[in-house]
Amino acid sequence: MTRVRVAVVGLGYWGPQLVRNLYESPHAELAAVCDARPEALAPLARRYPGVRQATDLGEILADPEIEAVVVATPISTHYPLARAALESGKHTFVEKPLAGSLEEASELVAVATKLDLVLMPGHTFLYSPPVHAIRNLIASGELGEIYFVSTSRVNLGLHQSDASVIWDLGPHDFSILSYWLQEPPVRVSALSRGCVMPETPDVAFIQLEYASGVIANVELAWLAPSKLRRTTVVGSHKMVVYDDTSVEPVRVFDSGVNLPDPATFGEYRLSYRTGDIVSPRVAVAEPLELELEDFCTAIRTGSPLRSTPALGVEVVRIVEAAERSLAEGARVTVPDAAPPVGSRSA
Ligand SMILES: NC(=O)c1ccc[n+]([C@@H]2O[C@H](COP(=O)([O-])OP(=O)(O)OC[C@H]3O[C@@H](n4cnc5c(N)ncnc54)[C@H](O)[C@@H]3O)[C@@H](O)[C@H]2O)c1
């Protein structure tokens, strides 16, 4: 497989991580980097000599040698930059969320489909080995029927200038939940507060309901004394605790409650089971490396992406539903997903 010639646009907090991974990847050739701020380019000139630099994406898009563009700019710029990249014939990877509105996200998928280009949303956690391991535990039936999921993603900062905590951190949990449960939520209710800047929510509690009966609670905050990435999945057979900050990120609890005969419930004859706690061995791999490999392989071979554009659209749909719930102060229905688009970008 020949290496894909890639350019990265946006070299703020996250872009340099993508740059490093592409530079080291056997599947990609880091051909160019771009940022509107020259001071963001300067340190990369020292670290990656020979890699072309630009302050205007137009220069990069005009280069026929560049096959793919990775967009790591603020959310409000995802749509115009990704659209311009696609319309210049470049395969396009867009950091999460795919776009700043459902309409924009759907439009990007339509453009990519029409031009037969790979469009990939950067839902990095789908490539995290613990997340993938839990997906397998759920899919194999080991946990039994999934009852509920509760998750906390909180830390101090980074406050974003153009997005709420729901747009910033929500896509991580919404993409993980959709990947695990393999179904979209049907109803969403949200509560949030802008503690530091009243116009920008920096804490949010979001509840999701699924057609299968699963319920989920997602706590997001840029205001917390310490970093917490903790998710509990409770099933009828077993329970899982996923702690992304722990050396044992996945712990499976053989715990549960049995109700032998529902007719005797009044007598409270429940039996509680607290069995073994197992910490399965989880591969050590950098999710970003696996994610970018998936992007390059899809470009070269047409293989299906794990982080599909359809998921990118679904995540934006959930974020918008949460925003609508906040605006209306109500529990809202998530609109139905459009039928999947049958192409490389579906
Ligand atoms: N996958 C993850 O885990 C993860 C983690 C953090 C951030 N992100 C995503 O990465 C993206 C960037 O986030 P960030 O925190 O790095 O933002 P940032 O504000 O730190 O950096 C954005 C950079 O984009 C540049 N930029 C803006 N408009 C531009 C344009 N038109 N042309 C060229 N450069 C332009 C800015 O100068 C800045 O250097 C966001 O979409 C965010 O959601 C993803």
CSV table of C-alpha atoms and ligand atoms in Angstrom, one decimal:
chain,number,residue,atom,x,y,z
A,1,MET,CA,0.0,0.0,0.0
A,2,THR,CA,1.6,3.3,-1.0
A,3,ARG,CA,1.5,6.0,1.6
A,4,VAL,CA,-1.2,8.6,1.5
A,5,ARG,CA,0.0,12.2,1.1
A,6,VAL,CA,-1.8,14.1,3.9
A,7,ALA,CA,-1.9,17.7,5.0
A,8,VAL,CA,-3.1,18.8,8.5
A,9,VAL,CA,-5.0,22.1,8.9
A,10,GLY,CA,-5.3,23.5,12.5
A,11,LEU,CA,-2.2,23.3,14.8
A,12,GLY,CA,-3.6,24.5,18.1
A,13,TYR,CA,-4.0,22.1,21.0
A,14,TRP,CA,-5.0,18.9,19.1
A,15,GLY,CA,-3.5,19.3,15.6
A,16,PRO,CA,0.1,18.6,16.7
A,17,GLN,CA,-1.0,15.2,18.0
A,18,LEU,CA,-2.4,14.3,14.5
A,19,VAL,CA,0.8,15.7,12.9
A,20,ARG,CA,3.0,13.5,15.1
A,21,ASN,CA,1.0,10.4,14.4
A,22,LEU,CA,0.9,11.0,10.6
A,23,TYR,CA,4.7,11.7,10.6
A,24,GLU,CA,5.4,8.4,12.3
A,25,SER,CA,2.8,6.4,10.4
A,26,PRO,CA,3.9,3.8,7.8
A,27,HIS,CA,0.6,4.5,6.0
A,28,ALA,CA,0.9,8.2,5.6
A,29,GLU,CA,3.3,10.8,4.4
A,30,LEU,CA,3.0,14.1,6.2
A,31,ALA,CA,3.1,16.4,3.1
A,32,ALA,CA,2.0,19.8,4.6
A,33,VAL,CA,0.8,21.6,7.7
A,34,CYS,CA,-1.4,24.7,7.7
A,35,ASP,CA,-2.5,27.2,10.4
A,36,ALA,CA,-3.8,30.7,10.0
A,37,ARG,CA,-1.4,31.7,12.8
A,38,PRO,CA,2.3,31.8,11.7
A,39,GLU,CA,3.4,31.3,15.4
A,40,ALA,CA,1.6,27.9,15.4
A,41,LEU,CA,3.7,26.8,12.4
A,42,ALA,CA,7.1,27.9,13.7
A,43,PRO,CA,7.7,25.0,16.2
A,44,LEU,CA,6.7,22.5,13.6
A,45,ALA,CA,9.3,23.8,11.1
A,46,ARG,CA,12.0,22.8,13.6
A,47,ARG,CA,10.5,19.4,14.4
A,48,TYR,CA,9.5,18.4,10.9
A,49,PRO,CA,12.0,20.0,8.5
A,50,GLY,CA,11.0,19.5,4.9
A,51,VAL,CA,7.3,19.4,5.6
A,52,ARG,CA,5.6,22.2,3.6
A,53,GLN,CA,3.9,25.0,5.6
A,54,ALA,CA,1.1,27.3,4.7
A,55,THR,CA,-1.1,29.9,6.4
A,56,ASP,CA,-3.9,29.6,3.8
A,57,LEU,CA,-5.5,26.2,3.2
A,58,GLY,CA,-6.2,27.3,-0.4
A,59,GLU,CA,-2.5,26.8,-1.2
A,60,ILE,CA,-2.6,23.2,0.0
A,61,LEU,CA,-5.9,22.4,-1.8
A,62,ALA,CA,-4.4,23.6,-5.1
A,63,ASP,CA,-1.5,21.1,-4.8
A,64,PRO,CA,-2.5,18.0,-6.8
A,65,GLU,CA,0.1,15.9,-5.0
A,66,ILE,CA,-1.9,16.1,-1.7
A,67,GLU,CA,-4.5,13.4,-1.5
A,68,ALA,CA,-6.0,14.0,1.9
A,69,VAL,CA,-6.7,16.7,4.4
A,70,VAL,CA,-7.1,16.4,8.2
A,71,VAL,CA,-9.1,19.2,9.7
A,72,ALA,CA,-8.3,20.1,13.3
A,73,THR,CA,-9.7,23.6,13.6
A,74,PRO,CA,-12.5,25.0,15.8
A,75,ILE,CA,-15.9,23.4,15.3
A,76,SER,CA,-17.4,26.5,13.6
A,77,THR,CA,-14.8,26.1,10.8
A,78,HIS,CA,-15.2,22.4,10.2
A,79,TYR,CA,-17.9,22.7,7.5
A,80,PRO,CA,-16.4,25.4,5.3
A,81,LEU,CA,-12.9,23.9,5.5
A,82,ALA,CA,-14.0,20.3,5.0
A,83,ARG,CA,-16.3,21.2,2.1
A,84,ALA,CA,-13.5,23.1,0.4
A,85,ALA,CA,-11.2,20.1,0.8
A,86,LEU,CA,-13.7,17.7,-0.6
A,87,GLU,CA,-14.5,20.0,-3.5
A,88,SER,CA,-10.8,20.1,-4.3
A,89,GLY,CA,-10.9,16.3,-4.6
A,90,LYS,CA,-9.2,15.5,-1.2
A,91,HIS,CA,-10.2,12.7,1.1
A,92,THR,CA,-11.1,14.4,4.3
A,93,PHE,CA,-10.8,13.6,8.0
A,94,VAL,CA,-12.6,16.0,10.3
A,95,GLU,CA,-12.0,16.2,14.0
A,96,LYS,CA,-15.1,15.6,16.1
A,97,PRO,CA,-17.8,16.8,15.8
A,98,LEU,CA,-18.1,16.4,12.1
A,99,ALA,CA,-19.8,19.8,11.8
A,100,GLY,CA,-21.5,22.5,13.8
A,101,SER,CA,-25.0,21.6,12.7
A,102,LEU,CA,-27.0,18.6,11.4
A,103,GLU,CA,-27.6,20.4,8.1
A,104,GLU,CA,-23.8,21.0,7.6
A,105,ALA,CA,-22.9,17.5,8.6
A,106,SER,CA,-25.4,16.0,6.2
A,107,GLU,CA,-24.2,18.3,3.5
A,108,LEU,CA,-20.6,17.1,3.9
A,109,VAL,CA,-21.7,13.5,3.6
A,110,ALA,CA,-23.7,14.4,0.4
A,111,VAL,CA,-20.7,16.1,-1.1
A,112,ALA,CA,-18.3,13.2,-0.2
A,113,THR,CA,-20.8,10.7,-1.6
A,114,LYS,CA,-21.2,12.6,-4.9
A,115,LEU,CA,-17.4,12.9,-5.3
A,116,ASP,CA,-16.7,9.3,-4.1
A,117,LEU,CA,-14.3,10.6,-1.5
A,118,VAL,CA,-13.6,9.2,2.0
A,119,LEU,CA,-15.1,11.5,4.7
A,120,MET,CA,-14.2,10.4,8.3
A,121,PRO,CA,-15.2,12.0,11.6
A,122,GLY,CA,-12.5,11.9,14.2
A,123,HIS,CA,-14.3,9.8,16.9
A,124,THR,CA,-11.0,8.8,18.4
A,125,PHE,CA,-12.5,6.7,21.3
A,126,LEU,CA,-13.8,4.1,18.9
A,127,TYR,CA,-10.2,3.2,18.3
A,128,SER,CA,-9.4,3.0,22.1
A,129,PRO,CA,-8.6,-0.6,22.9
A,130,PRO,CA,-10.7,-0.5,26.2
A,131,VAL,CA,-13.7,0.9,24.4
A,132,HIS,CA,-13.4,-1.8,21.7
A,133,ALA,CA,-13.0,-4.5,24.4
A,134,ILE,CA,-16.3,-3.4,26.0
A,135,ARG,CA,-18.0,-3.3,22.6
A,136,ASN,CA,-17.0,-7.0,22.3
A,137,LEU,CA,-18.2,-7.8,25.8
A,138,ILE,CA,-21.6,-6.3,25.0
A,139,ALA,CA,-21.8,-7.9,21.5
A,140,SER,CA,-20.9,-11.3,22.8
A,141,GLY,CA,-23.8,-11.2,25.3
A,142,GLU,CA,-21.4,-11.7,28.3
A,143,LEU,CA,-23.0,-8.7,30.1
A,144,GLY,CA,-26.5,-10.0,29.4
A,145,GLU,CA,-29.2,-7.4,28.6
A,146,ILE,CA,-27.8,-3.9,29.0
A,147,TYR,CA,-29.9,-2.0,31.6
A,148,PHE,CA,-28.1,1.3,31.8
A,149,VAL,CA,-24.8,3.2,31.3
A,150,SER,CA,-23.6,6.0,33.4
A,151,THR,CA,-20.6,8.1,32.4
A,152,SER,CA,-18.5,11.0,33.8
A,153,ARG,CA,-16.1,13.0,31.6
A,154,VAL,CA,-14.9,15.9,33.7
A,155,ASN,CA,-11.8,18.0,34.2
A,156,LEU,CA,-10.6,21.5,34.7
A,157,GLY,CA,-10.7,23.2,31.3
A,158,LEU,CA,-10.2,23.7,28.5
A,159,HIS,CA,-12.9,26.3,28.0
A,160,GLN,CA,-13.6,26.7,24.3
A,161,SER,CA,-14.5,30.0,22.8
A,162,ASP,CA,-16.9,28.8,20.1
A,163,ALA,CA,-18.6,25.8,21.7
A,164,SER,CA,-20.3,24.6,24.8
A,165,VAL,CA,-19.1,21.6,26.8
A,166,ILE,CA,-21.8,19.5,25.1
A,167,TRP,CA,-20.3,20.2,21.6
A,168,ASP,CA,-16.8,19.7,22.9
A,169,LEU,CA,-16.9,16.7,25.1
A,170,GLY,CA,-20.4,15.2,24.3
A,171,PRO,CA,-19.3,13.7,21.0
A,172,HIS,CA,-16.9,11.4,22.8
A,173,ASP,CA,-19.6,9.8,24.9
A,174,PHE,CA,-22.3,9.9,22.3
A,175,SER,CA,-20.1,8.1,19.8
A,176,ILE,CA,-19.0,5.5,22.4
A,177,LEU,CA,-22.6,4.9,23.3
A,178,SER,CA,-23.7,4.5,19.7
A,179,TYR,CA,-20.8,2.1,19.0
A,180,TRP,CA,-21.5,0.0,22.1
A,181,LEU,CA,-25.3,-0.1,21.8
A,182,GLN,CA,-25.5,-0.1,18.0
A,183,GLU,CA,-28.6,2.0,18.2
A,184,PRO,CA,-29.3,5.7,18.3
A,185,PRO,CA,-31.1,7.3,21.3
A,186,VAL,CA,-34.7,8.1,20.8
A,187,ARG,CA,-35.2,10.8,23.5
A,188,VAL,CA,-32.8,13.2,25.2
A,189,SER,CA,-33.1,15.5,28.1
A,190,ALA,CA,-30.4,17.9,29.3
A,191,LEU,CA,-29.5,20.3,32.0
A,192,SER,CA,-26.6,22.7,31.9
A,193,ARG,CA,-25.1,25.8,33.4
A,194,GLY,CA,-22.6,28.4,32.2
A,195,CYS,CA,-20.7,28.9,35.5
A,196,VAL,CA,-17.7,30.9,34.3
A,197,MET,CA,-19.2,32.5,31.2
A,198,PRO,CA,-23.0,32.5,31.4
A,199,GLU,CA,-23.4,32.1,27.6
A,200,THR,CA,-21.2,29.1,27.4
A,201,PRO,CA,-22.4,26.0,29.3
A,202,ASP,CA,-19.4,24.4,31.1
A,203,VAL,CA,-21.3,21.7,32.9
A,204,ALA,CA,-24.0,19.5,31.5
A,205,PHE,CA,-26.0,16.5,32.6
A,206,ILE,CA,-27.6,14.6,29.7
A,207,GLN,CA,-30.0,11.7,29.8
A,208,LEU,CA,-30.5,9.4,26.8
A,209,GLU,CA,-33.2,6.9,26.2
A,210,TYR,CA,-33.0,4.1,23.7
A,211,ALA,CA,-35.7,2.0,21.9
A,212,SER,CA,-34.3,-1.2,23.5
A,213,GLY,CA,-35.0,0.2,26.9
A,214,VAL,CA,-31.4,1.1,27.8
A,215,ILE,CA,-31.0,4.5,29.6
A,216,ALA,CA,-27.8,6.5,29.8
A,217,ASN,CA,-26.6,9.4,31.9
A,218,VAL,CA,-23.7,11.5,30.6
A,219,GLU,CA,-22.0,14.0,32.9
A,220,LEU,CA,-19.7,16.5,31.2
A,221,ALA,CA,-17.8,19.4,32.8
A,222,TRP,CA,-14.8,21.7,32.2
A,223,LEU,CA,-15.1,22.5,35.9
A,224,ALA,CA,-13.9,19.7,38.2
A,225,PRO,CA,-11.2,19.3,40.8
A,226,SER,CA,-9.6,16.3,39.0
A,227,LYS,CA,-9.8,14.5,35.7
A,228,LEU,CA,-12.4,11.7,35.7
A,229,ARG,CA,-13.1,9.4,32.7
A,230,ARG,CA,-15.3,6.8,34.3
A,231,THR,CA,-18.1,4.8,32.7
A,232,THR,CA,-20.3,2.1,34.3
A,233,VAL,CA,-22.2,-0.4,32.1
A,234,VAL,CA,-24.8,-2.4,34.0
A,235,GLY,CA,-26.1,-5.6,32.4
A,236,SER,CA,-28.4,-8.4,33.6
A,237,HIS,CA,-25.4,-10.8,33.9
A,238,LYS,CA,-22.4,-8.7,34.6
A,239,MET,CA,-21.3,-5.1,35.1
A,240,VAL,CA,-18.3,-3.2,33.7
A,241,VAL,CA,-16.4,-0.2,35.0
A,242,TYR,CA,-14.3,1.6,32.4
A,243,ASP,CA,-11.8,4.0,33.8
A,244,ASP,CA,-9.6,5.6,31.1
A,245,THR,CA,-7.2,7.0,33.6
A,246,SER,CA,-6.5,3.7,35.3
A,247,VAL,CA,-3.8,1.1,34.6
A,248,GLU,CA,-6.7,-1.4,34.7
A,249,PRO,CA,-9.0,0.5,32.4
A,250,VAL,CA,-11.7,-2.3,32.1
A,251,ARG,CA,-13.0,-4.2,35.1
A,252,VAL,CA,-15.7,-6.8,34.7
A,253,PHE,CA,-17.8,-7.5,37.8
A,254,ASP,CA,-19.7,-10.8,37.9
A,255,SER,CA,-22.3,-9.1,40.0
A,256,GLY,CA,-26.0,-8.8,39.8
A,257,VAL,CA,-29.4,-9.4,41.4
A,258,ASN,CA,-31.6,-12.4,40.8
A,259,LEU,CA,-35.3,-12.4,41.3
A,260,PRO,CA,-36.0,-16.1,41.3
A,261,ASP,CA,-39.8,-15.8,41.2
A,262,PRO,CA,-41.4,-12.5,40.4
A,263,ALA,CA,-44.5,-13.6,42.3
A,264,THR,CA,-42.6,-13.6,45.6
A,265,PHE,CA,-41.2,-10.1,45.1
A,266,GLY,CA,-43.4,-8.8,48.0
A,267,GLU,CA,-41.3,-11.0,50.3
A,268,TYR,CA,-38.1,-9.4,49.0
A,269,ARG,CA,-36.5,-12.7,48.2
A,270,LEU,CA,-33.9,-11.2,45.9
A,271,SER,CA,-30.5,-12.8,45.8
A,272,TYR,CA,-27.5,-10.6,45.3
A,273,ARG,CA,-24.5,-12.0,43.5
A,274,THR,CA,-21.0,-10.5,44.0
A,275,GLY,CA,-18.6,-12.8,42.2
A,276,ASP,CA,-15.2,-12.3,40.6
A,277,ILE,CA,-13.8,-9.1,39.4
A,278,VAL,CA,-11.8,-9.6,36.2
A,279,SER,CA,-9.5,-7.1,34.6
A,280,PRO,CA,-9.1,-8.4,31.0
A,281,ARG,CA,-5.9,-7.8,29.2
A,282,VAL,CA,-6.4,-4.9,26.9
A,283,ALA,CA,-4.0,-4.2,24.0
A,284,VAL,CA,-1.8,-1.1,24.5
A,285,ALA,CA,-2.1,1.1,21.4
A,286,GLU,CA,-2.5,4.7,20.7
A,287,PRO,CA,-6.1,5.3,19.5
A,288,LEU,CA,-5.0,8.1,17.2
A,289,GLU,CA,-2.6,5.9,15.4
A,290,LEU,CA,-5.3,3.2,14.8
A,291,GLU,CA,-7.8,5.9,13.7
A,292,LEU,CA,-5.4,7.4,11.1
A,293,GLU,CA,-4.5,4.0,9.8
A,294,ASP,CA,-8.2,3.3,9.3
A,295,PHE,CA,-8.5,6.6,7.3
A,296,CYS,CA,-5.5,5.7,5.1
A,297,THR,CA,-6.6,2.1,4.5
A,298,ALA,CA,-10.1,3.2,3.5
A,299,ILE,CA,-8.6,5.6,1.0
A,300,ARG,CA,-6.3,3.0,-0.5
A,301,THR,CA,-8.6,-0.1,-0.3
A,302,GLY,CA,-12.1,1.2,0.0
A,303,SER,CA,-12.5,-0.7,3.3
A,304,PRO,CA,-15.3,0.4,5.6
A,305,LEU,CA,-14.4,2.9,8.4
A,306,ARG,CA,-15.1,2.1,12.0
A,307,SER,CA,-15.8,5.8,12.6
A,308,THR,CA,-18.3,6.3,9.8
A,309,PRO,CA,-19.7,9.5,8.4
A,310,ALA,CA,-23.2,8.2,9.3
A,311,LEU,CA,-22.0,8.0,13.0
A,312,GLY,CA,-20.6,11.6,12.6
A,313,VAL,CA,-24.0,12.8,11.5
A,314,GLU,CA,-25.7,10.8,14.3
A,315,VAL,CA,-23.5,12.4,17.0
A,316,VAL,CA,-24.3,15.9,15.7
A,317,ARG,CA,-28.0,14.9,15.8
A,318,ILE,CA,-27.7,13.9,19.4
A,319,VAL,CA,-25.8,17.2,20.3
A,320,GLU,CA,-28.5,19.2,18.6
A,321,ALA,CA,-31.3,17.3,20.5
A,322,ALA,CA,-29.5,18.0,23.8
A,323,GLU,CA,-29.3,21.7,22.8
A,324,ARG,CA,-33.0,21.7,21.9
A,325,SER,CA,-33.8,20.1,25.3
A,326,LEU,CA,-31.9,22.9,27.0
A,327,ALA,CA,-33.7,25.6,25.0
A,328,GLU,CA,-37.2,24.1,25.5
A,329,GLY,CA,-36.5,22.9,29.1
A,330,ALA,CA,-38.0,19.6,28.0
A,331,ARG,CA,-37.3,16.0,27.2
A,332,VAL,CA,-37.1,15.9,23.4
A,333,THR,CA,-37.4,13.3,20.7
A,334,VAL,CA,-34.3,12.7,18.5
A,335,PRO,CA,-35.3,12.9,14.9
A,336,ASP,CA,-35.0,9.7,12.9
A,337,ALA,CA,-31.8,9.0,11.1
A,338,ALA,CA,-31.9,9.3,7.3
A,339,PRO,CA,-31.3,6.0,5.5
A,340,PRO,CA,-27.6,5.3,5.1
A,341,VAL,CA,-26.0,6.5,2.0
A,342,GLY,CA,-24.5,3.7,-0.1
A,343,SER,CA,-21.0,4.8,-1.0
A,344,ARG,CA,-17.5,5.0,0.2
A,345,SER,CA,-18.6,7.7,2.7
A,346,ALA,CA,-21.6,5.8,4.1
B,1,LIG,N1,-10.4,13.6,19.2
B,1,LIG,C1,-10.0,14.2,20.3
B,1,LIG,O1,-9.8,13.6,21.3
B,1,LIG,C2,-9.9,15.7,20.4
B,1,LIG,C3,-9.3,16.3,21.4
B,1,LIG,C4,-9.2,17.7,21.4
B,1,LIG,C5,-9.7,18.5,20.4
B,1,LIG,N2,-10.3,17.8,19.4
B,1,LIG,C6,-10.9,18.6,18.2
B,1,LIG,O2,-9.9,19.2,17.5
B,1,LIG,C7,-10.3,20.4,16.9
B,1,LIG,C8,-9.4,21.5,17.3
B,1,LIG,O3,-9.4,21.7,18.7
B,1,LIG,P1,-8.2,22.5,19.5
B,1,LIG,O4,-8.5,22.3,20.9
B,1,LIG,O5,-6.9,22.0,19.0
B,1,LIG,O6,-8.5,24.0,19.0
B,1,LIG,P2,-7.5,25.2,19.1
B,1,LIG,O7,-8.3,26.4,19.1
B,1,LIG,O8,-6.4,24.9,20.1
B,1,LIG,O9,-6.7,25.1,17.7
B,1,LIG,C9,-7.3,25.4,16.5
B,1,LIG,C10,-6.3,25.9,15.5
B,1,LIG,O10,-6.9,26.1,14.2
B,1,LIG,C11,-6.4,27.3,13.6
B,1,LIG,N3,-7.4,27.8,12.6
B,1,LIG,C12,-8.6,28.2,12.8
B,1,LIG,N4,-9.2,28.5,11.6
B,1,LIG,C13,-8.3,28.3,10.7
B,1,LIG,C14,-8.3,28.4,9.2
B,1,LIG,N5,-9.4,28.8,8.6
B,1,LIG,N6,-7.2,28.0,8.5
B,1,LIG,C15,-6.1,27.5,9.2
B,1,LIG,N7,-6.0,27.4,10.5
B,1,LIG,C16,-7.1,27.8,11.3
B,1,LIG,C17,-6.2,28.2,14.8
B,1,LIG,O11,-5.2,29.2,14.4
B,1,LIG,C18,-5.7,27.3,15.8
B,1,LIG,O12,-4.3,27.2,15.9
B,1,LIG,C19,-11.8,20.6,17.4
B,1,LIG,O13,-12.7,20.1,16.5
B,1,LIG,C20,-11.8,19.7,18.7
B,1,LIG,O14,-13.2,19.3,18.9
B,1,LIG,C21,-10.4,16.5,19.3
